[in-house]
Amino acid sequence: MHNFQYYTPTKVVFGKDTEKQTGSLVKEQGGKKVLIHYGGGSVIRSGLLDRVKASLAAEHMDFVELGGAVPNPRLGLVYEGIELCKKEGVDFILAVGGGSAIDSAKAIGYGAVNEGDVWDFYDYKRQPSRCLPIGVVLTIAATGSEMSDSSVITKEDGWIKRGYSNDLSRPRFAVMNPDLTKTLPDYQTACGCTDILMHTMERYFTNGGNMEITDSMAEALMRTVIKNAKILAEDPLNYDARAEILWAGSLSHNGLTGCGNAGGDFASHALEHEIGGLFDVAHGAGLAAIWGSWARYVYQNCLPRFHRFAVNVMGIEDLGAPDDTALKGICAMEDFYRAIHMPTSLQELGIAPTDGDLKTMARKCAVAAGGQKGSAMVLHEDDMLAIYRMAEFGPEKAAAH
Ligand code: NZQ
Ligand code: ZN
């Protein structure tokens, strides 16, 4: 059992119509001049943005707006937001949308109150001393950014996608109404479910020791997400399933499912970030496309965890040798991805990287990780390249060659 810190300062306001409380929540945090930050327009089409503005207006709150945060949010818009905050004297940022709007808001929050280039933080050159307070009205269950300390930004020059974590950016509040996620395209719902699962799986597949209560919560979370993702694939308007997934998304990435374990693996995320940086794919789909290859590459090195996962999460009967059971668990997870129409290879993801692209991604991944990544198995650049090559057409086809 490892020492840990668990810090979750985010006030969660969960359930139907909760977006009506946004104005009073900003007021409670002392916000006076608000930047409302959102994505490509889904919040305009759904009418949510108007309802949020009405809630701010009811509290006599002054606000400015900046839309346009794209999936894999860009540094260029972050710079624009920083300038706007400085010009308008913004003291609170309200992200209305998904992980991309929230992450972009966090980066703007750092840049608005720290000197110098905000990219320095994402380039691990220096640390910020402050961040503007952030509030969230969430529209997609996925990244957990509404409670996490992380933000992931893509620099257009070189298409470098980097994550940066600091408690300063943990949102002050998160409004979570499951009804708001009902307008999501099925593909985005499935991407979100995949990402939620992965945030717990990254913390679960470790070699450095774990804590029983954390493992049990992690397994319950994974079973719940798998069950409700399948329900949503058939019945996308099911409120209760939406609610289960929405809350799971926050719990999966606020630190809870990692307490007392050895810090997590996060190699699948590192590998995906390079795919997303170069090919601009949806994060969850990128994770599904890489996970099976990663799992098959590393499972022998982390057999007890893969065995336990197979039995306790995927429901595999424990009859054969542990490695056989573990492999069946990996196959069952890939079957789940197929059931919710997620890809299990780069080809199914819809990209066709050249071998040069795969080498570039492996190189960038190793550099971003400081040379090596992972706990289930420590990966170096040559391992990363091998996994990318396995993932090209899927691990089963790779094994057949
Ligand atoms: O941009 P709009 O028009 O809002 O459309 C979005 C976008 O096209 C749409 N959408 C969201 N809510 C909707 C909706 N469409 C209809 N109805 C709704 N209710 O869905 C698309 C995806 O939205 P986005 O915000 O990009 O999704 P997500 O929440 O998955 O965020 C992905 C980004 O977060 C990063 C990812 O790498 C990626 O850049 N991550 C952030 C993390 C963090 N901060 O802790 C951790 C994650 O591992 C991840 O890396
Ligand atoms: Zn993720």
Short mmCIF file of C-alpha atoms and ligand atoms in Angstrom, two decimals, residues 142-143 195-196 198-199 253 269 273 283-284 287, ligand 2:
data_model
loop_
_atom_site.label_atom_id
_atom_site.label_comp_id
_atom_site.label_asym_id
_atom_site.label_seq_id
_atom_site.Cartn_x
_atom_site.Cartn_y
_atom_site.Cartn_z
CA ALA A 142 -15.68 11.09 -21.05
CA THR A 143 -12.46 12.71 -19.91
CA ASP A 195 -12.11 6.85 -22.21
CA ILE A 196 -13.83 6.43 -18.81
CA MET A 198 -9.34 3.51 -19.70
CA HIS A 199 -8.84 6.06 -16.92
CA HIS A 253 -10.25 10.42 -13.34
CA HIS A 269 -2.83 7.28 -23.11
CA HIS A 273 -1.90 11.19 -27.61
CA HIS A 283 -9.45 10.35 -28.07
CA GLY A 284 -11.66 7.44 -26.94
CA LEU A 287 -7.57 4.40 -27.07
ZN ZN B 2 -8.42 9.69 -21.57
#
